Short mmCIF file of C-alpha atoms in Angstrom, two decimals:
data_model
loop_
_atom_site.label_atom_id
_atom_site.label_comp_id
_atom_site.label_asym_id
_atom_site.label_seq_id
_atom_site.Cartn_x
_atom_site.Cartn_y
_atom_site.Cartn_z
CA MET H 226 34.76 18.70 16.90
CA GLN H 227 36.71 21.80 15.93
CA THR H 228 35.85 23.34 12.57
CA THR H 229 37.52 26.03 10.45
CA PHE H 230 34.81 27.34 8.16
CA THR H 231 35.34 30.90 6.97
CA PRO H 232 32.78 33.65 7.61
CA GLU H 233 32.00 33.60 3.89
CA GLN H 234 31.26 29.87 4.02
CA LEU H 235 29.10 30.25 7.11
CA ALA H 236 26.97 32.82 5.28
CA ASP H 237 25.47 29.84 3.45
CA PRO H 238 22.61 28.47 5.63
CA ALA H 239 23.34 24.85 4.70
CA THR H 240 27.00 25.20 5.64
CA ALA H 241 26.12 27.01 8.87
CA ARG H 242 23.81 24.13 9.82
CA SER H 243 26.49 21.55 8.99
CA ASN H 244 28.97 23.49 11.11
CA GLU H 245 26.60 23.27 14.10
CA ILE H 246 26.25 19.52 13.59
CA LEU H 247 29.99 18.91 13.18
CA ARG H 248 30.79 20.88 16.33
CA ALA H 249 28.41 18.66 18.32
CA CYS H 250 30.40 15.51 17.47
CA VAL H 251 32.88 14.41 20.18
CA HIS H 252 34.46 11.45 18.28
CA CYS H 253 33.14 8.96 20.84
CA GLY H 254 32.44 6.24 18.29
CA PHE H 255 29.22 5.01 19.89
CA CYS H 256 27.66 5.29 16.42
CA THR H 257 29.93 2.59 15.01
CA ALA H 258 28.30 -0.03 17.23
CA THR H 259 24.89 0.46 15.60
CA CYS H 260 25.90 1.26 12.02
CA PRO H 261 24.82 -1.55 9.66
CA THR H 262 27.35 -0.78 6.94
CA TYR H 263 30.22 -0.71 9.43
CA GLN H 264 29.12 -4.09 10.76
CA VAL H 265 29.05 -5.54 7.24
CA LEU H 266 32.15 -3.86 5.77
CA GLY H 267 34.34 -3.21 8.84
CA ASP H 268 35.72 0.02 7.35
CA GLU H 269 35.86 3.09 9.60
CA LEU H 270 34.99 5.25 6.58
CA ASP H 271 31.76 3.27 6.27
CA SER H 272 30.71 4.31 9.77
CA PRO H 273 29.01 7.59 10.73
CA ARG H 274 32.17 8.85 12.40
CA GLY H 275 34.24 8.12 9.31
CA ARG H 276 31.72 9.73 7.00
CA ILE H 277 31.57 12.78 9.25
CA TYR H 278 35.34 13.24 8.80
CA LEU H 279 35.00 12.91 5.03
CA ILE H 280 32.13 15.41 4.92
CA LYS H 281 33.96 17.87 7.15
CA ASP H 282 37.06 17.79 4.97
CA MET H 283 35.02 18.19 1.79
CA LEU H 284 32.91 21.08 3.02
CA GLU H 285 35.65 22.96 4.87
CA SER H 286 37.99 22.89 1.89
CA GLY H 287 35.17 23.99 -0.40
CA ARG H 288 36.34 21.47 -2.97
CA PRO H 289 34.27 19.33 -5.29
CA ALA H 290 33.48 15.86 -4.01
CA ASP H 291 36.01 13.18 -4.92
CA GLU H 292 35.52 9.51 -5.78
CA LYS H 293 36.54 8.27 -2.33
CA THR H 294 34.10 10.52 -0.49
CA VAL H 295 31.28 9.70 -2.90
CA LYS H 296 31.82 5.95 -2.51
CA HIS H 297 31.47 6.02 1.26
CA ILE H 298 28.58 8.51 1.33
CA ASP H 299 26.73 6.43 -1.27
CA ARG H 300 27.11 3.39 0.99
CA CYS H 301 25.25 5.16 3.80
CA LEU H 302 21.72 3.81 4.26
CA SER H 303 20.47 6.94 6.06
CA CYS H 304 18.97 4.48 8.55
CA LEU H 305 19.76 7.05 11.28
CA ALA H 306 20.53 4.43 13.93
CA CYS H 307 23.54 6.60 14.69
CA MET H 308 21.24 9.45 15.73
CA THR H 309 19.40 7.22 18.18
CA THR H 310 22.70 6.07 19.66
CA CYS H 311 24.59 9.37 19.72
CA PRO H 312 24.90 10.79 23.26
CA SER H 313 25.79 14.24 21.89
CA GLY H 314 22.72 14.74 19.71
CA VAL H 315 24.60 14.94 16.39
CA HIS H 316 21.95 15.46 13.70
CA TYR H 317 23.58 13.23 11.13
CA MET H 318 20.53 13.31 8.82
CA HIS H 319 20.86 17.00 8.01
CA LEU H 320 24.62 16.65 7.59
CA VAL H 321 24.48 13.75 5.13
CA ASP H 322 21.64 15.45 3.25
CA HIS H 323 23.89 18.50 2.76
CA ALA H 324 26.77 16.26 1.68
CA ARG H 325 24.61 14.52 -0.93
CA ALA H 326 23.42 17.83 -2.34
CA HIS H 327 27.05 18.98 -2.57
CA ILE H 328 28.02 15.73 -4.31
CA GLU H 329 25.17 16.09 -6.80
CA GLU H 330 26.27 19.64 -7.58
CA THR H 331 30.05 19.11 -7.82
CA TYR H 332 30.77 15.49 -8.76
CA LYS H 333 30.45 13.98 -12.24
CA ARG H 334 29.59 10.32 -11.84
CA PRO H 335 30.41 7.65 -14.42
CA TRP H 336 27.86 7.68 -17.24
CA ARG H 337 26.20 4.44 -16.14
CA ASP H 338 25.66 5.82 -12.64
CA ARG H 339 24.25 9.07 -14.01
CA ALA H 340 21.90 7.24 -16.35
CA LEU H 341 20.67 4.89 -13.64
CA ARG H 342 20.05 7.63 -11.12
CA ARG H 343 18.22 9.75 -13.68
CA LEU H 344 16.08 6.77 -14.60
CA LEU H 345 15.13 6.14 -10.97
CA ALA H 346 14.36 9.83 -10.38
CA ALA H 347 12.21 9.94 -13.52
CA VAL H 348 10.25 6.76 -12.76
CA LEU H 349 9.88 5.92 -9.06
CA PRO H 350 8.09 9.10 -7.88
CA TYR H 351 5.41 8.69 -10.57
CA PRO H 352 3.00 5.78 -9.99
CA GLY H 353 1.94 5.48 -13.64
CA ARG H 354 5.50 5.33 -14.92
CA PHE H 355 6.52 3.04 -12.10
CA ARG H 356 3.69 0.65 -12.88
CA LEU H 357 4.85 0.42 -16.51
CA ALA H 358 8.43 -0.11 -15.34
CA LEU H 359 7.29 -2.94 -13.05
CA LEU H 360 5.50 -4.57 -15.96
CA GLY H 361 8.66 -4.31 -18.05
CA ALA H 362 10.76 -5.72 -15.22
CA LYS H 363 8.34 -8.62 -14.82
CA ILE H 364 8.69 -9.43 -18.51
CA GLY H 365 12.48 -9.05 -18.40
CA ARG H 366 13.09 -11.06 -15.21
CA PRO H 367 13.92 -14.33 -17.08
CA PHE H 368 16.76 -12.50 -18.79
CA ALA H 369 18.26 -11.01 -15.60
CA ARG H 370 21.36 -13.23 -15.67
CA TRP H 371 22.54 -11.56 -18.87
CA MET H 372 22.30 -8.03 -17.54
CA PRO H 373 25.78 -6.44 -17.50
CA ASP H 374 25.16 -4.39 -14.34
CA VAL H 375 24.39 -6.06 -11.00
CA ARG H 376 22.12 -3.13 -10.16
CA LEU H 377 19.96 -3.81 -13.22
CA ARG H 378 19.68 -7.44 -12.16
CA ALA H 379 18.62 -6.29 -8.69
CA MET H 380 15.89 -4.13 -10.22
CA LEU H 381 14.51 -7.06 -12.19
CA ASP H 382 14.63 -9.32 -9.15
CA MET H 383 12.78 -6.78 -7.00
CA ALA H 384 9.77 -6.59 -9.31
CA PRO H 385 6.74 -8.22 -7.63
CA LYS H 386 5.13 -11.26 -9.22
CA ARG H 387 1.73 -9.57 -9.10
CA ILE H 388 1.20 -5.91 -9.95
CA PRO H 389 -2.08 -4.72 -8.39
CA SER H 390 -4.63 -2.76 -10.37
CA PRO H 391 -4.87 0.92 -9.46
CA SER H 392 -7.15 1.69 -6.53
CA ARG H 393 -9.71 4.41 -7.13
CA ASN H 394 -9.38 5.23 -3.42
CA ASP H 395 -6.09 6.90 -4.33
CA ASP H 396 -7.86 9.43 -6.56
CA PRO H 397 -8.45 12.94 -5.13
CA GLN H 398 -11.65 12.81 -3.07
CA THR H 399 -13.06 13.01 0.45
CA PHE H 400 -14.15 10.00 2.51
CA PRO H 401 -16.71 10.98 5.17
CA ALA H 402 -16.37 9.72 8.72
CA LYS H 403 -18.64 6.91 9.86
CA GLY H 404 -20.74 8.37 12.63
CA GLU H 405 -19.49 11.41 14.54
CA THR H 406 -16.64 13.28 12.85
CA LYS H 407 -13.77 13.57 15.33
CA MET H 408 -10.98 14.74 13.02
CA ARG H 409 -10.41 15.93 9.47
CA VAL H 410 -7.18 14.56 8.05
CA ALA H 411 -5.29 14.45 4.77
CA LEU H 412 -3.78 11.12 3.70
CA LEU H 413 -0.47 10.97 1.86
CA THR H 414 -1.12 8.15 -0.59
CA GLY H 415 2.51 7.94 -1.69
CA CYS H 416 4.01 7.20 -5.08
CA ALA H 417 5.73 3.80 -5.26
CA GLN H 418 3.26 2.40 -2.73
CA LYS H 419 0.32 3.14 -5.04
CA ALA H 420 1.93 0.93 -7.68
CA LEU H 421 3.27 -1.81 -5.41
CA ASP H 422 0.52 -2.36 -2.81
CA THR H 423 -2.89 -0.69 -2.97
CA ASP H 424 -4.18 -2.60 0.07
CA ILE H 425 -2.32 -0.33 2.51
CA ASN H 426 -4.11 2.91 1.63
CA ASP H 427 -7.42 1.07 1.33
CA ALA H 428 -7.02 -0.32 4.85
CA THR H 429 -5.95 3.06 6.21
CA ILE H 430 -9.00 4.81 4.77
CA ARG H 431 -11.38 2.12 6.03
CA LEU H 432 -9.90 2.22 9.51
CA LEU H 433 -9.71 5.99 9.92
CA THR H 434 -13.23 6.63 8.65
CA ARG H 435 -14.54 3.87 10.91
CA LEU H 436 -12.88 5.61 13.86
CA GLY H 437 -14.44 8.98 13.09
CA CYS H 438 -12.01 10.66 10.70
CA GLU H 439 -12.97 12.49 7.55
CA VAL H 440 -10.16 11.50 5.20
CA VAL H 441 -9.13 13.75 2.31
CA VAL H 442 -6.95 12.62 -0.60
CA ALA H 443 -5.81 16.04 -1.77
CA LYS H 444 -5.82 17.17 -5.37
CA GLY H 445 -2.32 18.07 -6.57
CA MET H 446 -0.53 15.88 -4.01
CA GLY H 447 2.29 13.65 -5.22
CA CYS H 448 5.55 12.07 -4.10
CA CYS H 449 6.84 13.39 -0.78
CA GLY H 450 10.27 13.99 -2.33
CA ALA H 451 12.19 11.49 -0.21
CA LEU H 452 13.47 9.36 -3.12
CA VAL H 453 15.11 12.26 -4.95
CA HIS H 454 16.07 14.00 -1.70
CA HIS H 455 18.33 11.08 -0.76
CA MET H 456 19.93 11.28 -4.20
CA GLY H 457 20.96 14.87 -3.48
CA ARG H 458 18.52 16.25 -6.06
CA GLU H 459 17.55 19.15 -3.85
CA HIS H 460 15.67 21.13 -6.50
CA ASP H 461 13.41 18.18 -7.28
CA SER H 462 12.76 17.28 -3.64
CA HIS H 463 11.92 20.86 -2.70
CA ALA H 464 9.56 21.15 -5.66
CA ALA H 465 7.77 17.97 -4.54
CA ALA H 466 7.53 19.27 -0.98
CA LYS H 467 6.09 22.61 -2.06
CA ARG H 468 3.52 20.90 -4.27
CA ASN H 469 2.30 18.82 -1.33
CA ILE H 470 2.30 21.76 1.05
CA ALA H 471 0.10 23.74 -1.36
CA ALA H 472 -2.28 20.79 -1.75
CA TRP H 473 -2.64 20.29 2.01
CA MET H 474 -3.03 23.99 2.72
CA ASP H 475 -5.91 23.96 0.23
CA VAL H 476 -7.46 21.14 2.29
CA LYS H 477 -7.07 23.25 5.42
CA ASP H 478 -8.62 26.31 3.77
CA ALA H 479 -11.55 24.26 2.48
CA GLY H 480 -12.63 22.83 5.81
CA GLY H 481 -9.82 22.58 8.34
CA LEU H 482 -6.96 20.13 8.77
CA ASP H 483 -6.13 18.33 11.99
CA ALA H 484 -3.35 16.09 10.68
CA VAL H 485 -1.48 14.84 7.64
CA VAL H 486 -1.51 11.06 8.02
CA ILE H 487 1.34 9.04 6.52
CA ASN H 488 1.45 5.25 6.38
CA THR H 489 4.89 4.94 4.79
CA SER H 490 7.43 5.83 7.46
CA GLY H 491 10.15 6.80 4.97
CA CYS H 492 7.80 9.47 3.65
CA GLY H 493 6.85 10.48 7.16
CA THR H 494 10.43 11.25 8.14
CA THR H 495 10.75 13.52 5.12
CA VAL H 496 7.41 15.33 5.53
CA LYS H 497 8.21 15.98 9.19
CA ASP H 498 11.43 17.62 7.95
CA TYR H 499 9.74 19.95 5.44
CA GLY H 500 10.07 22.78 7.93
CA HIS H 501 13.85 22.40 7.90
CA MET H 502 14.14 21.68 4.18
CA LEU H 503 12.27 24.87 3.27
CA ARG H 504 13.30 27.06 6.21
CA ASN H 505 14.77 29.67 3.85
CA ASP H 506 11.98 29.48 1.27
CA PRO H 507 9.00 31.85 0.97
CA VAL H 508 6.76 28.94 2.03
CA ALA H 509 8.76 28.38 5.24
CA GLU H 510 5.81 29.15 7.52
CA GLU H 511 3.47 26.78 5.69
CA ALA H 512 6.19 24.11 5.56
CA ALA H 513 6.66 24.30 9.32
CA GLU H 514 2.89 24.06 9.85
CA ILE H 515 2.62 20.93 7.68
CA SER H 516 5.60 19.34 9.42
CA ALA H 517 3.92 19.95 12.76
CA LYS H 518 0.70 18.32 11.52
CA ALA H 519 2.43 15.27 9.98
CA MET H 520 1.68 12.03 11.85
CA ASP H 521 2.50 8.41 11.23
CA VAL H 522 -0.66 6.33 11.05
CA SER H 523 0.30 4.64 14.34
CA GLU H 524 0.44 8.06 16.05
CA ILE H 525 -3.06 9.04 15.01
CA LEU H 526 -4.39 5.59 15.90
CA MET H 527 -2.98 6.00 19.40
CA LYS H 528 -4.91 9.29 19.67
CA LEU H 529 -8.11 7.64 18.46
CA LEU H 530 -7.54 4.45 20.46
CA PRO H 531 -5.63 5.68 23.53
CA ASP H 532 -6.29 2.64 25.73
CA GLU H 533 -7.79 -0.85 25.92
CA ALA H 534 -11.24 0.54 26.69
CA ALA H 535 -11.24 2.68 23.55
CA PHE H 536 -10.12 -0.28 21.48
CA ASP H 537 -12.88 -2.50 22.92
CA ALA H 538 -15.46 0.25 22.37
CA ALA H 539 -14.37 0.61 18.75
CA PHE H 540 -14.74 -3.13 18.26
CA SER H 541 -18.18 -3.14 19.86
CA VAL H 542 -19.40 -0.43 17.48
CA ASN H 543 -18.10 -2.33 14.49
CA GLU H 544 -19.63 -5.54 15.77
CA ALA H 545 -23.00 -3.77 15.93
CA ARG H 546 -22.59 -2.56 12.36
CA MET H 547 -21.84 -6.09 11.23
CA ASP H 548 -25.02 -7.25 12.99
CA ILE H 549 -27.04 -4.61 11.13
CA ALA H 550 -25.48 -5.70 7.86
CA GLY H 551 -26.46 -9.27 8.60
CA THR H 552 -22.87 -10.54 8.50
CA ASP H 553 -20.91 -12.72 10.90
CA ALA H 554 -20.34 -10.63 14.02
CA THR H 555 -17.83 -12.92 15.70
CA ASP H 556 -14.80 -11.08 17.00
CA PRO H 557 -12.25 -10.91 14.16
CA ARG H 558 -9.48 -10.23 16.62
CA PRO H 559 -7.16 -13.24 16.79
CA ALA H 560 -7.52 -13.63 20.55
CA GLY H 561 -8.63 -16.69 22.50
CA ASN H 562 -6.63 -19.87 22.58
CA GLY H 563 -4.41 -19.22 19.61
CA PRO H 564 -3.38 -15.60 18.93
CA ILE H 565 -1.50 -15.06 15.71
CA ARG H 566 2.22 -14.65 16.31
CA VAL H 567 3.38 -11.44 14.64
CA ALA H 568 7.05 -10.53 14.31
CA TYR H 569 7.20 -6.75 14.28
CA HIS H 570 9.90 -5.27 12.05
CA ALA H 571 10.71 -1.72 13.14
CA ALA H 572 11.44 0.36 10.03
CA CYS H 573 14.48 2.58 10.55
CA SER H 574 12.61 5.65 9.33
CA LEU H 575 10.01 5.04 12.05
CA GLN H 576 12.15 4.05 15.05
CA HIS H 577 15.16 6.27 14.30
CA GLY H 578 13.88 8.92 11.90
CA GLN H 579 10.67 9.64 13.84
CA GLN H 580 11.53 8.06 17.20
CA ILE H 581 8.28 6.05 17.17
CA LYS H 582 9.12 2.75 18.82
CA THR H 583 6.18 1.47 20.85
CA HIS H 584 2.94 2.60 19.16
CA PRO H 585 2.71 -0.14 16.49
CA LYS H 586 3.48 -2.88 19.01
CA THR H 587 0.99 -1.48 21.51
CA LEU H 588 -1.76 -1.39 18.89
CA LEU H 589 -1.06 -4.92 17.71
CA LYS H 590 -1.13 -6.25 21.27
CA ARG H 591 -4.41 -4.49 22.01
CA ALA H 592 -5.79 -6.07 18.85
CA GLY H 593 -5.08 -9.49 20.33
CA PHE H 594 -1.95 -10.45 18.42
CA GLU H 595 1.08 -12.02 20.06
CA VAL H 596 3.89 -9.61 19.21
CA VAL H 597 7.54 -10.68 19.10
CA GLU H 598 10.62 -8.68 18.16
CA PRO H 599 13.76 -9.95 16.45
CA ARG H 600 17.25 -9.70 17.88
CA ASP H 601 19.05 -6.46 16.89
CA SER H 602 15.76 -4.85 15.93
CA HIS H 603 17.55 -1.50 15.64
CA LEU H 604 19.45 -2.65 12.53
CA CYS H 605 18.33 -1.89 8.98
CA CYS H 606 16.87 -4.50 6.63
CA GLY H 607 18.78 -2.99 3.69
CA SER H 608 15.86 -1.44 1.81
CA ALA H 609 16.40 2.28 2.48
CA GLY H 610 14.54 3.80 -0.46
CA THR H 611 16.62 3.10 -3.58
CA TYR H 612 19.52 1.62 -1.61
CA ASN H 613 18.61 -1.99 -2.45
CA LEU H 614 18.76 -1.01 -6.12
CA MET H 615 21.93 1.09 -5.96
CA GLN H 616 23.93 -1.00 -3.45
CA PRO H 617 22.51 -4.52 -4.00
CA GLU H 618 25.39 -6.51 -2.46
CA ILE H 619 25.33 -4.71 0.89
CA SER H 620 21.54 -4.63 0.85
CA LYS H 621 21.37 -8.39 0.24
CA GLU H 622 23.63 -9.09 3.22
CA LEU H 623 21.53 -6.90 5.51
CA LYS H 624 18.34 -8.52 4.24
CA THR H 625 19.73 -11.99 4.95
CA ARG H 626 20.67 -11.00 8.49
CA LYS H 627 17.30 -9.38 9.17
CA LEU H 628 15.31 -12.33 7.86
CA LYS H 629 17.38 -14.72 9.96
CA THR H 630 16.53 -12.83 13.15
CA LEU H 631 12.86 -12.59 12.18
CA HIS H 632 12.57 -16.28 11.31
CA ASP H 633 14.27 -17.17 14.60
CA LYS H 634 11.10 -15.92 16.33
CA ASP H 635 9.00 -18.48 14.42
CA PRO H 636 6.30 -15.96 13.42
CA GLN H 637 3.15 -16.60 11.43
CA VAL H 638 3.19 -13.06 10.05
CA ILE H 639 5.73 -10.24 9.75
CA ALA H 640 4.37 -6.71 10.19
CA ALA H 641 6.07 -3.46 9.23
CA GLY H 642 5.13 0.18 8.69
CA ASN H 643 7.04 0.98 5.51
CA ILE H 644 6.45 -0.28 1.97
CA GLY H 645 10.18 -0.43 1.18
CA CYS H 646 10.85 -2.75 4.12
CA MET H 647 7.83 -4.85 3.21
CA MET H 648 9.03 -5.39 -0.35
CA GLN H 649 12.57 -6.09 0.81
CA LEU H 650 11.52 -8.71 3.36
CA ALA H 651 8.77 -10.29 1.28
CA GLY H 652 11.41 -11.27 -1.28
CA GLY H 653 12.81 -13.88 1.11
CA ALA H 654 10.40 -14.32 4.00
CA ASP H 655 8.88 -17.71 4.82
CA VAL H 656 5.65 -16.07 6.05
CA PRO H 657 3.38 -13.25 4.81
CA VAL H 658 4.60 -9.67 5.22
CA VAL H 659 1.84 -7.13 5.87
CA HIS H 660 1.49 -3.53 6.94
CA THR H 661 0.63 -3.00 10.58
CA VAL H 662 -2.46 -0.98 9.62
CA GLU H 663 -3.84 -3.94 7.65
CA LEU H 664 -3.84 -6.06 10.79
CA ILE H 665 -5.42 -3.33 12.91
CA ASP H 666 -8.07 -2.75 10.26
CA TRP H 667 -8.85 -6.48 10.24
CA ALA H 668 -9.05 -6.56 14.03
CA LEU H 669 -11.62 -3.75 13.97
CA GLY H 670 -13.96 -5.25 11.41
CA GLY H 671 -12.12 -4.78 8.12
CA PRO H 672 -11.39 -7.57 5.65
CA ARG H 673 -8.82 -10.24 6.24
CA PRO H 674 -5.55 -9.05 4.63
CA ALA H 675 -5.27 -10.71 1.23
CA LYS H 676 -1.57 -11.38 1.80
CA LEU H 677 -2.43 -13.85 4.54
CA GLY H 678 -3.99 -16.19 2.00
CA ASP H 679 -6.07 -19.11 3.22
CA GLY H 680 -3.48 -21.03 5.22
CA LEU H 681 -3.16 -18.82 8.31
CA PRO H 682 -5.56 -19.64 11.16
CA ALA H 683 -7.38 -16.80 12.86
CA GLN H 684 -8.87 -17.75 16.22
CA ALA H 685 -11.93 -15.80 17.30
CA LYS H 686 -12.92 -15.33 20.95
CA SER H 687 -15.81 -17.66 20.34
CA GLY H 688 -13.39 -20.30 19.13
CA GLU H 689 -14.58 -19.91 15.54
CA SER H 690 -12.41 -18.85 12.64
CA ALA H 691 -12.58 -15.29 11.40
CA ALA H 692 -11.30 -16.34 8.00
CA ALA H 693 -14.79 -15.96 6.54
CA LEU H 694 -14.92 -12.24 7.24
CA PRO H 695 -15.11 -10.13 4.08
#
């Protein structure tokens, strides 16, 4: 694509980067075939190619964002399926991030939009505030029909029926490895996840320590910055990133750091981009180092459990520990005559943002689960951070489509690697929705995931049920 930025414009690093991205686009339109919003709305301007034209015109002219451009950029999920599809390597993520920052700086939204976005930015990244908001939403849910704004109704509807108590595992501390220490890692405990589902971090810590990792929950760590980053609030997202970088560098200085482990793939995509986000900041070197150390939990598990033999050895060790503890040492893996049928939902931030497509499925299969994938697994479920709150109609349509394809596989469980997807799908799924790490933890001696309840059978190799495991 030909561009006409002036030398003065190109002196700005963000504009120079956007110019590189725009010039890589060849107008082929392959991206439209995998864009969820284009499939739902059928408008070229709601496809990556259409949005690229809008962004190009806005940035080249140097003008403030207008209502039309804002509407179509706001409708973008940032699912990044277009990046997976693009044969030219167009880095749409960096381009749309720049566009959102420009919109935030130059466009005055209607007062209701401004108030809502400020509310989300002030609440969601802070677990304590978010927990109070969830409690308020739970109380207000019966009155949702009288809310004047469909987005407010969506927020009330999204509140979970049960708000878990805080987990002390999320407090700053160090969990020693069980047995030989193979790695020292920092765990990003997240923000919204700590309020919505404490079982995920608990399972991650149990599993990693059992496999020989010393796990550090760093003091001073907070939200990764993704939620405000996708709102174009660049100052806030960069501040969050720098806070985390400082916390993890302190971990490194105190005893070494092999990896930053992330079990929410939306956060993982952002942390892996810290090096780009802060490339012109004094902490650029540290940001690049943290990005290089960032790993999805499935990536580190594949390092710790690289093959079937390693998985079987890990189970054998845990079986021995259960024997010592005097507990039931039957194999908790759902193998044998009736493996549990798990529909794997690939979060966009994992399969497109991080290009991790096989690790979770490989781990689940090694654990003895029957793994099935839905049709059109590359398409978004409609969660996308705050998207299901800000664009509830489009999000609802995408959720309906995704659940239909998942239910068509007749699963007993749905597994995903991102808390946003889990909450989105759990609101309409006919079966339990769990994090992949909860199932792997269970398979290697951890407790049965509470979300499974009592109705799901778990066949042990001996033919006995593993439901009685703690």
